[in-house]
Amino acid sequence: SQILEGENLRKKLHNTILELKGNIRVFCRVRPLLPADGSNGEASVISFPTSAESLGRGINLIQNGQKHQFVFDKMFSHECSQQEVFVEISQLVQSALDGYKVCIFAYGQTGSGKTYTMMGKTDSPEQKGLIPRSLEQIFQSSQSLSCQGWKYKMQASMLEIYNETIHDLLSPNRASGAGNSNAGKTYTIQHDASGNTYVSDLTIVDVSTIREVSSLLQQAAQSRSVGKTRMNEQSSRSHMVFTLRISGFNESTEQQVQGVLNLIDLAGSERLSKSESTGSTLRETQAINKSLSSLSDVIFSLAKKEDHVPFRNSKLTYLLQPCLGGNSKTLMFVNISPDPSSMGESLCSLRFAARVNACEIGVPQRQI
Ligand code: ADP
């Protein structure tokens, strides 16, 4: 067999560690400093350790003279391109075609690069994010697997959870601007015995080409609710969940697989005082905090193998229940802003991510 050395050996060892670690991984990404970033005079620095054990995985954050160190499964500095990030998740995306339930989250304060990581800039090929790249890969792979007898059916849906209410981002009413897309719709979440999730009244679109999906993504991007806070004029105050359901059937072997790929752009994780929310924005922030804390409660309770996992405490966790359990694969991106005035929030995000990173939920299984 081939003798591995240098970078290849490091990658192989790292992947083996990941395999052994279980089904939840945390990747951290620091966005570049932007011209609009300010400074409140806090002395704070982000750096990346070069020691052998944390190279490519660690981050140091100095706040008020105190150094905080974190190590994740993977670290992407401000210099990493969208393609470099995608290379590291392409295997995970592929496993949805093999019949796994996969969830990829972007977590972080508003303005830390969640939407850039997930969706990217769709008008620039280099800056496309994980969602378009994942879909391109899935369609290409499904085509090349067709010569081995595989036929796939893919269905996409896209929703937003805003103030604990589901909105259908692919609703034809919404696209035409014909009022409230929720009028007369219930959007009740149901799970069947084999762990498939259904949301009543939600638009589900059969997709078979990347072009079809691209136009759906554009439609959805236009429909996303955005609110204004002092932190970011166009800050997203909602969780966006893109779901691709994949059913595969092999005509020669009669094998069947059912995979799900969920790509989730979470609402900003910032604490209340920072966004100076009042009135309806305050209610939004409280709903966001509730669902983000429910998400962490679920992850920690799965990790502790508790009998009762509080999936029902928020729409987000209830919706994703079958994809967060022991037989699924979860990846969380923690997005970090290098803006000196954001160091308090960055530290909170890193601490949260470090707790998630210490979790092991179970051994992933394919649904066949
Ligand atoms: P969030 O979704 O967390 O609120 P955004 O994704 O909108 O944050 O990012 C905030 C700003 O930073 C946007 O202008 C975005 O284009 C830019 N940005 C984020 N990450 C990167 C990156 N890795 N490279 C270049 N620009 C980025």
GROMACS .gro file of C-alpha atoms and ligand atoms in nm:
model
  395
    1SER     CA    1   0.000   0.000   0.000
    2GLN     CA    2   0.093   0.363  -0.048
    3ILE     CA    3   0.324   0.515   0.214
    4LEU     CA    4   0.185   0.843   0.342
    5GLU     CA    5   0.404   1.123   0.454
    6GLY     CA    6   0.397   1.495   0.528
    7GLU     CA    7   0.069   1.670   0.461
    8ASN     CA    8  -0.105   1.351   0.344
    9LEU     CA    9  -0.014   1.170   0.663
   10ARG     CA   10  -0.133   1.463   0.872
   11LYS     CA   11  -0.466   1.467   0.686
   12LYS     CA   12  -0.510   1.093   0.718
   13LEU     CA   13  -0.440   1.101   1.093
   14HIS     CA   14  -0.672   1.395   1.138
   15ASN     CA   15  -0.954   1.218   0.948
   16THR     CA   16  -0.902   0.906   1.158
   17ILE     CA   17  -0.933   1.112   1.475
   18LEU     CA   18  -1.254   1.263   1.338
   19GLU     CA   19  -1.395   0.917   1.258
   20LEU     CA   20  -1.324   0.801   1.612
   21LYS     CA   21  -1.467   1.113   1.766
   22GLY     CA   22  -1.829   1.051   1.671
   23ASN     CA   23  -2.080   1.244   1.473
   24ILE     CA   24  -2.055   1.605   1.583
   25ARG     CA   25  -1.781   1.829   1.458
   26VAL     CA   26  -1.703   2.194   1.502
   27PHE     CA   27  -1.519   2.403   1.247
   28CYS     CA   28  -1.427   2.764   1.323
   29ARG     CA   29  -1.397   3.037   1.062
   30VAL     CA   30  -1.267   3.390   1.115
   31ARG     CA   31  -1.372   3.639   0.853
   32PRO     CA   32  -1.134   3.909   0.724
   33LEU     CA   33  -1.134   4.253   0.884
   34LEU     CA   34  -1.368   4.478   0.686
   35PRO     CA   35  -1.334   4.853   0.627
   36ALA     CA   36  -1.654   4.906   0.827
   37ASP     CA   37  -1.513   4.734   1.138
   38GLY     CA   38  -1.452   4.975   1.420
   39SER     CA   39  -1.259   4.958   1.740
   40ASN     CA   40  -1.368   5.048   2.091
   41GLY     CA   41  -1.011   5.073   2.208
   42GLU     CA   42  -1.008   4.726   2.356
   43ALA     CA   43  -0.672   4.560   2.319
   44SER     CA   44  -0.765   4.235   2.152
   45VAL     CA   45  -0.593   4.009   1.910
   46ILE     CA   46  -0.678   3.691   1.725
   47SER     CA   47  -0.392   3.461   1.626
   48PHE     CA   48  -0.348   3.104   1.513
   49PRO     CA   49  -0.110   2.877   1.704
   50THR     CA   50   0.160   2.703   1.505
   51SER     CA   51   0.233   2.422   1.752
   52ALA     CA   52   0.214   2.078   1.590
   53GLU     CA   53  -0.092   1.957   1.781
   54SER     CA   54  -0.308   2.262   1.712
   55LEU     CA   55  -0.181   2.366   1.369
   56GLY     CA   56  -0.480   2.428   1.145
   57ARG     CA   57  -0.715   2.368   1.439
   58GLY     CA   58  -0.642   2.628   1.704
   59ILE     CA   59  -0.725   2.991   1.775
   60ASN     CA   60  -0.593   3.230   2.037
   61LEU     CA   61  -0.793   3.532   2.140
   62ILE     CA   62  -0.647   3.796   2.365
   63GLN     CA   63  -0.898   4.010   2.545
   64ASN     CA   64  -0.801   4.268   2.806
   65GLY     CA   65  -0.455   4.116   2.829
   66GLN     CA   66  -0.591   3.767   2.893
   67LYS     CA   67  -0.520   3.489   2.648
   68HIS     CA   68  -0.794   3.238   2.564
   69GLN     CA   69  -0.705   2.929   2.363
   70PHE     CA   70  -0.939   2.698   2.176
   71VAL     CA   71  -0.887   2.396   1.953
   72PHE     CA   72  -1.155   2.273   1.713
   73ASP     CA   73  -1.175   2.002   1.450
   74LYS     CA   74  -1.068   2.254   1.190
   75MET     CA   75  -0.979   2.621   1.185
   76PHE     CA   76  -1.021   2.850   0.885
   77SER     CA   77  -0.837   3.180   0.909
   78HIS     CA   78  -0.942   3.502   0.736
   79GLU     CA   79  -0.728   3.394   0.439
   80CYS     CA   80  -0.923   3.076   0.360
   81SER     CA   81  -1.128   3.078   0.044
   82GLN     CA   82  -1.478   2.936   0.000
   83GLN     CA   83  -1.324   2.649  -0.199
   84GLU     CA   84  -1.078   2.565   0.082
   85VAL     CA   85  -1.368   2.551   0.325
   86PHE     CA   86  -1.579   2.338   0.092
   87VAL     CA   87  -1.302   2.081   0.041
   88GLU     CA   88  -1.323   2.003   0.411
   89ILE     CA   89  -1.697   1.937   0.409
   90SER     CA   90  -1.739   1.769   0.072
   91GLN     CA   91  -1.715   1.419   0.224
   92LEU     CA   92  -1.988   1.504   0.472
   93VAL     CA   93  -2.209   1.633   0.191
   94GLN     CA   94  -2.141   1.315  -0.004
   95SER     CA   95  -2.263   1.104   0.286
   96ALA     CA   96  -2.616   1.245   0.238
   97LEU     CA   97  -2.613   1.068  -0.101
   98ASP     CA   98  -2.504   0.750   0.078
   99GLY     CA   99  -2.814   0.767   0.300
  100TYR     CA  100  -2.708   0.965   0.605
  101LYS     CA  101  -2.894   1.251   0.771
  102VAL     CA  102  -2.663   1.548   0.771
  103CYS     CA  103  -2.697   1.890   0.938
  104ILE     CA  104  -2.456   2.175   0.880
  105PHE     CA  105  -2.509   2.486   1.094
  106ALA     CA  106  -2.354   2.831   1.087
  107TYR     CA  107  -2.347   2.985   1.436
  108GLY     CA  108  -2.218   3.327   1.538
  109GLN     CA  109  -2.306   3.687   1.603
  110THR     CA  110  -2.460   3.902   1.329
  111GLY     CA  111  -2.193   4.012   1.083
  112SER     CA  112  -1.953   3.726   1.161
  113GLY     CA  113  -1.986   3.563   0.817
  114LYS     CA  114  -2.260   3.299   0.855
  115THR     CA  115  -2.448   3.390   0.539
  116TYR     CA  116  -2.121   3.434   0.350
  117THR     CA  117  -2.017   3.083   0.459
  118MET     CA  118  -2.351   2.922   0.379
  119MET     CA  119  -2.476   3.107   0.075
  120GLY     CA  120  -2.180   3.324  -0.022
  121LYS     CA  121  -2.204   3.567  -0.307
  122THR     CA  122  -2.400   3.388  -0.574
  123ASP     CA  123  -2.292   3.628  -0.849
  124SER     CA  124  -1.923   3.537  -0.808
  125PRO     CA  125  -1.803   3.179  -0.878
  126GLU     CA  126  -1.512   3.203  -0.628
  127GLN     CA  127  -1.733   3.343  -0.355
  128LYS     CA  128  -2.018   3.093  -0.378
  129GLY     CA  129  -2.090   2.943  -0.040
  130LEU     CA  130  -2.145   2.593   0.092
  131ILE     CA  131  -2.508   2.560  -0.017
  132PRO     CA  132  -2.453   2.611  -0.393
  133ARG     CA  133  -2.125   2.414  -0.383
  134SER     CA  134  -2.287   2.122  -0.196
  135LEU     CA  135  -2.573   2.109  -0.443
  136GLU     CA  136  -2.337   2.116  -0.741
  137GLN     CA  137  -2.144   1.826  -0.594
  138ILE     CA  138  -2.458   1.626  -0.518
  139PHE     CA  139  -2.592   1.664  -0.870
  140GLN     CA  140  -2.256   1.579  -1.028
  141SER     CA  141  -2.209   1.272  -0.808
  142SER     CA  142  -2.562   1.149  -0.862
  143GLN     CA  143  -2.503   1.169  -1.236
  144SER     CA  144  -2.179   0.975  -1.221
  145LEU     CA  145  -2.343   0.712  -0.998
  146SER     CA  146  -2.611   0.655  -1.260
  147CYS     CA  147  -2.372   0.433  -1.458
  148GLN     CA  148  -2.366   0.202  -1.153
  149GLY     CA  149  -2.744   0.175  -1.170
  150TRP     CA  150  -2.835   0.447  -0.916
  151LYS     CA  151  -3.140   0.666  -0.978
  152TYR     CA  152  -3.201   0.957  -0.742
  153LYS     CA  153  -3.504   1.167  -0.663
  154MET     CA  154  -3.429   1.499  -0.494
  155GLN     CA  155  -3.672   1.732  -0.323
  156ALA     CA  156  -3.586   2.074  -0.189
  157SER     CA  157  -3.762   2.291   0.066
  158MET     CA  158  -3.655   2.610   0.230
  159LEU     CA  159  -3.804   2.771   0.535
  160GLU     CA  160  -3.735   3.038   0.782
  161ILE     CA  161  -3.813   3.037   1.152
  162TYR     CA  162  -3.880   3.388   1.263
  163ASN     CA  163  -4.017   3.463   1.611
  164GLU     CA  164  -4.093   3.087   1.648
  165THR     CA  165  -4.313   3.100   1.338
  166ILE     CA  166  -4.237   2.905   1.022
  167HIS     CA  167  -4.236   3.091   0.690
  168ASP     CA  168  -4.217   2.911   0.359
  169LEU     CA  169  -3.938   3.067   0.155
  170LEU     CA  170  -4.046   2.886  -0.162
  171SER     CA  171  -4.413   2.977  -0.141
  172PRO     CA  172  -4.531   3.113  -0.478
  173ASN     CA  173  -4.739   3.377  -0.289
  174ARG     CA  174  -4.435   3.507  -0.118
  175ALA     CA  175  -4.232   3.538  -0.436
  176SER     CA  176  -4.505   3.741  -0.605
  177GLY     CA  177  -4.531   3.963  -0.299
  178ALA     CA  178  -4.897   3.869  -0.250
  179GLY     CA  179  -4.915   3.940   0.119
  180ASN     CA  180  -4.845   3.710   0.407
  181SER     CA  181  -4.730   3.370   0.287
  182ASN     CA  182  -4.852   3.220   0.616
  183ALA     CA  183  -5.218   3.320   0.563
  184GLY     CA  184  -5.435   3.012   0.614
  185LYS     CA  185  -5.130   2.786   0.642
  186THR     CA  186  -5.050   2.584   0.951
  187TYR     CA  187  -4.692   2.460   0.891
  188THR     CA  188  -4.728   2.185   1.149
  189ILE     CA  189  -4.416   1.974   1.198
  190GLN     CA  190  -4.465   1.596   1.199
  191HIS     CA  191  -4.225   1.303   1.210
  192ASP     CA  192  -4.319   0.958   1.081
  193ALA     CA  193  -4.203   0.626   1.229
  194SER     CA  194  -3.901   0.604   0.999
  195GLY     CA  195  -3.776   0.943   1.107
  196ASN     CA  196  -3.891   1.145   0.806
  197THR     CA  197  -4.006   1.498   0.878
  198TYR     CA  198  -4.306   1.664   0.716
  199VAL     CA  199  -4.413   2.023   0.750
  200SER     CA  200  -4.776   2.061   0.642
  201ASP     CA  201  -4.842   2.319   0.368
  202LEU     CA  202  -4.470   2.365   0.301
  203THR     CA  203  -4.372   2.394  -0.066
  204ILE     CA  204  -4.158   2.099  -0.174
  205VAL     CA  205  -3.994   2.124  -0.513
  206ASP     CA  206  -3.860   1.832  -0.717
  207VAL     CA  207  -3.516   1.930  -0.840
  208SER     CA  208  -3.291   1.757  -1.086
  209THR     CA  209  -3.051   2.021  -1.214
  210ILE     CA  210  -2.829   2.279  -1.054
  211ARG     CA  211  -3.002   2.547  -1.260
  212GLU     CA  212  -3.337   2.465  -1.099
  213VAL     CA  213  -3.184   2.485  -0.753
  214SER     CA  214  -3.003   2.811  -0.828
  215SER     CA  215  -3.328   2.982  -0.913
  216LEU     CA  216  -3.485   2.846  -0.594
  217LEU     CA  217  -3.197   2.982  -0.389
  218GLN     CA  218  -3.240   3.321  -0.549
  219GLN     CA  219  -3.613   3.318  -0.482
  220ALA     CA  220  -3.552   3.224  -0.120
  221ALA     CA  221  -3.282   3.486  -0.067
  222GLN     CA  222  -3.529   3.753  -0.178
  223SER     CA  223  -3.793   3.630   0.063
  224ARG     CA  224  -3.584   3.624   0.377
  225SER     CA  225  -3.708   3.854   0.648
  226VAL     CA  226  -3.453   4.102   0.750
  227GLY     CA  227  -3.479   4.343   1.037
  228LYS     CA  228  -3.265   4.633   1.135
  229THR     CA  229  -3.059   4.648   1.448
  230ARG     CA  230  -2.779   4.880   1.530
  231MET     CA  231  -2.532   4.598   1.468
  232ASN     CA  232  -2.594   4.536   1.102
  233GLU     CA  233  -2.842   4.709   0.877
  234GLN     CA  234  -2.939   4.389   0.703
  235SER     CA  235  -2.892   4.152   0.990
  236SER     CA  236  -3.080   3.830   0.957
  237ARG     CA  237  -3.308   3.784   1.251
  238SER     CA  238  -3.429   3.442   1.150
  239HIS     CA  239  -3.301   3.089   1.115
  240MET     CA  240  -3.294   2.969   0.755
  241VAL     CA  241  -3.321   2.596   0.694
  242PHE     CA  242  -3.252   2.454   0.349
  243THR     CA  243  -3.343   2.086   0.320
  244LEU     CA  244  -3.260   1.847   0.038
  245ARG     CA  245  -3.425   1.508   0.067
  246ILE     CA  246  -3.250   1.243  -0.138
  247SER     CA  247  -3.406   0.907  -0.229
  248GLY     CA  248  -3.180   0.668  -0.415
  249PHE     CA  249  -3.266   0.335  -0.576
  250ASN     CA  250  -3.025   0.099  -0.745
  251GLU     CA  251  -3.192  -0.081  -1.031
  252SER     CA  252  -2.939  -0.363  -1.048
  253THR     CA  253  -2.899  -0.436  -0.675
  254GLU     CA  254  -3.245  -0.311  -0.566
  255GLN     CA  255  -3.071  -0.124  -0.283
  256GLN     CA  256  -3.247   0.186  -0.150
  257VAL     CA  257  -3.111   0.485   0.042
  258GLN     CA  258  -3.282   0.787   0.200
  259GLY     CA  259  -3.051   1.072   0.287
  260VAL     CA  260  -3.121   1.425   0.407
  261LEU     CA  261  -2.900   1.731   0.383
  262ASN     CA  262  -2.996   2.024   0.607
  263LEU     CA  263  -2.801   2.347   0.569
  264ILE     CA  264  -2.885   2.599   0.838
  265ASP     CA  265  -2.795   2.966   0.863
  266LEU     CA  266  -2.877   3.047   1.225
  267ALA     CA  267  -2.991   3.387   1.343
  268GLY     CA  268  -2.732   3.608   1.513
  269SER     CA  269  -2.626   3.482   1.854
  270GLU     CA  270  -2.550   3.826   2.002
  271ARG     CA  271  -2.665   3.909   2.348
  272LEU     CA  272  -2.938   4.163   2.413
  273SER     CA  273  -2.741   4.464   2.530
  274LYS     CA  274  -2.524   4.470   2.219
  275SER     CA  275  -2.803   4.506   1.969
  276GLU     CA  276  -2.987   4.753   2.193
  277SER     CA  277  -3.315   4.594   2.106
  278THR     CA  278  -3.649   4.731   2.214
  279GLY     CA  279  -4.013   4.656   2.134
  280SER     CA  280  -4.063   4.411   1.849
  281THR     CA  281  -3.687   4.370   1.800
  282LEU     CA  282  -3.663   4.275   2.167
  283ARG     CA  283  -3.927   4.004   2.113
  284GLU     CA  284  -3.732   3.879   1.811
  285THR     CA  285  -3.408   3.866   2.009
  286GLN     CA  286  -3.581   3.675   2.288
  287ALA     CA  287  -3.721   3.421   2.038
  288ILE     CA  288  -3.376   3.382   1.881
  289ASN     CA  289  -3.212   3.333   2.220
  290LYS     CA  290  -3.477   3.076   2.310
  291SER     CA  291  -3.420   2.864   2.001
  292LEU     CA  292  -3.041   2.891   2.015
  293SER     CA  293  -3.042   2.788   2.378
  294SER     CA  294  -3.283   2.503   2.294
  295LEU     CA  295  -3.039   2.390   2.026
  296SER     CA  296  -2.754   2.381   2.275
  297ASP     CA  297  -2.974   2.208   2.537
  298VAL     CA  298  -3.055   1.939   2.280
  299ILE     CA  299  -2.691   1.889   2.180
  300PHE     CA  300  -2.573   1.867   2.541
  301SER     CA  301  -2.856   1.640   2.645
  302LEU     CA  302  -2.785   1.405   2.350
  303ALA     CA  303  -2.419   1.405   2.448
  304LYS     CA  304  -2.505   1.311   2.806
  305LYS     CA  305  -2.735   1.039   2.668
  306GLU     CA  306  -3.021   1.170   2.879
  307ASP     CA  307  -3.355   0.988   2.853
  308HIS     CA  308  -3.542   1.307   2.781
  309VAL     CA  309  -3.403   1.527   2.506
  310PRO     CA  310  -3.593   1.859   2.493
  311PHE     CA  311  -3.647   1.863   2.115
  312ARG     CA  312  -3.994   2.016   2.155
  313ASN     CA  313  -3.874   2.331   2.327
  314SER     CA  314  -3.829   2.516   1.998
  315LYS     CA  315  -3.945   2.490   1.638
  316LEU     CA  316  -3.586   2.459   1.517
  317THR     CA  317  -3.496   2.161   1.733
  318TYR     CA  318  -3.829   1.988   1.676
  319LEU     CA  319  -3.794   2.029   1.300
  320LEU     CA  320  -3.441   1.887   1.305
  321GLN     CA  321  -3.510   1.616   1.565
  322PRO     CA  322  -3.449   1.315   1.334
  323CYS     CA  323  -3.134   1.476   1.197
  324LEU     CA  324  -2.980   1.559   1.535
  325GLY     CA  325  -3.009   1.219   1.700
  326GLY     CA  326  -2.750   0.946   1.732
  327ASN     CA  327  -2.757   0.820   1.375
  328SER     CA  328  -2.694   1.147   1.197
  329LYS     CA  329  -2.394   1.365   1.121
  330THR     CA  330  -2.373   1.722   1.247
  331LEU     CA  331  -2.124   1.994   1.171
  332MET     CA  332  -2.128   2.335   1.330
  333PHE     CA  333  -1.939   2.629   1.188
  334VAL     CA  334  -1.867   2.889   1.448
  335ASN     CA  335  -1.816   3.216   1.265
  336ILE     CA  336  -1.600   3.479   1.427
  337SER     CA  337  -1.556   3.848   1.351
  338PRO     CA  338  -1.203   3.984   1.404
  339ASP     CA  339  -1.343   4.330   1.480
  340PRO     CA  340  -1.186   4.438   1.812
  341SER     CA  341  -1.522   4.564   1.937
  342SER     CA  342  -1.667   4.214   1.887
  343MET     CA  343  -1.423   4.027   2.111
  344GLY     CA  344  -1.678   3.978   2.390
  345GLU     CA  345  -1.922   3.815   2.147
  346SER     CA  346  -1.642   3.619   1.979
  347LEU     CA  347  -1.538   3.478   2.316
  348CYS     CA  348  -1.899   3.374   2.388
  349SER     CA  349  -1.925   3.202   2.048
  350LEU     CA  350  -1.592   3.022   2.097
  351ARG     CA  351  -1.691   2.905   2.445
  352PHE     CA  352  -2.021   2.773   2.315
  353ALA     CA  353  -1.847   2.599   2.024
  354ALA     CA  354  -1.587   2.449   2.256
  355ARG     CA  355  -1.865   2.292   2.463
  356VAL     CA  356  -2.028   2.153   2.148
  357ASN     CA  357  -1.690   2.025   2.029
  358ALA     CA  358  -1.651   1.822   2.345
  359CYS     CA  359  -1.973   1.636   2.269
  360GLU     CA  360  -2.003   1.295   2.120
  361ILE     CA  361  -2.353   1.190   2.032
  362GLY     CA  362  -2.330   0.844   1.879
  363VAL     CA  363  -2.235   0.643   1.575
  364PRO     CA  364  -2.391   0.759   1.248
  365GLN     CA  365  -2.598   0.507   1.055
  366ARG     CA  366  -2.727   0.506   0.702
  367GLN     CA  367  -3.099   0.486   0.638
  368ILE     CA  368  -3.144   0.203   0.389
  369ADP     P1  369  -2.382   3.713   0.910
  369ADP     O1  370  -2.457   3.624   0.816
  369ADP     O2  371  -2.314   3.635   1.018
  369ADP     O3  372  -2.463   3.826   0.965
  369ADP     P2  373  -2.240   3.798   0.673
  369ADP     O4  374  -2.219   3.665   0.610
  369ADP     O5  375  -2.348   3.883   0.617
  369ADP     O6  376  -2.260   3.782   0.831
  369ADP     O7  377  -2.099   3.872   0.671
  369ADP     C1  378  -2.084   4.009   0.708
  369ADP     C2  379  -1.999   4.080   0.603
  369ADP     O8  380  -1.870   4.022   0.595
  369ADP     C3  381  -2.056   4.067   0.463
  369ADP     O9  382  -2.031   4.187   0.395
  369ADP     C4  383  -1.974   3.955   0.401
  369ADP    O10  384  -1.968   3.966   0.260
  369ADP     C5  385  -1.839   3.974   0.465
  369ADP     N1  386  -1.768   3.847   0.484
  369ADP     C6  387  -1.798   3.750   0.572
  369ADP     N2  388  -1.712   3.648   0.566
  369ADP     C7  389  -1.623   3.679   0.468
  369ADP     C8  390  -1.509   3.614   0.411
  369ADP     N3  391  -1.467   3.495   0.456
  369ADP     N4  392  -1.443   3.677   0.312
  369ADP     C9  393  -1.484   3.797   0.268
  369ADP     N5  394  -1.589   3.864   0.316
  369ADP    C10  395  -1.660   3.807   0.415
   0.00000   0.00000   0.00000
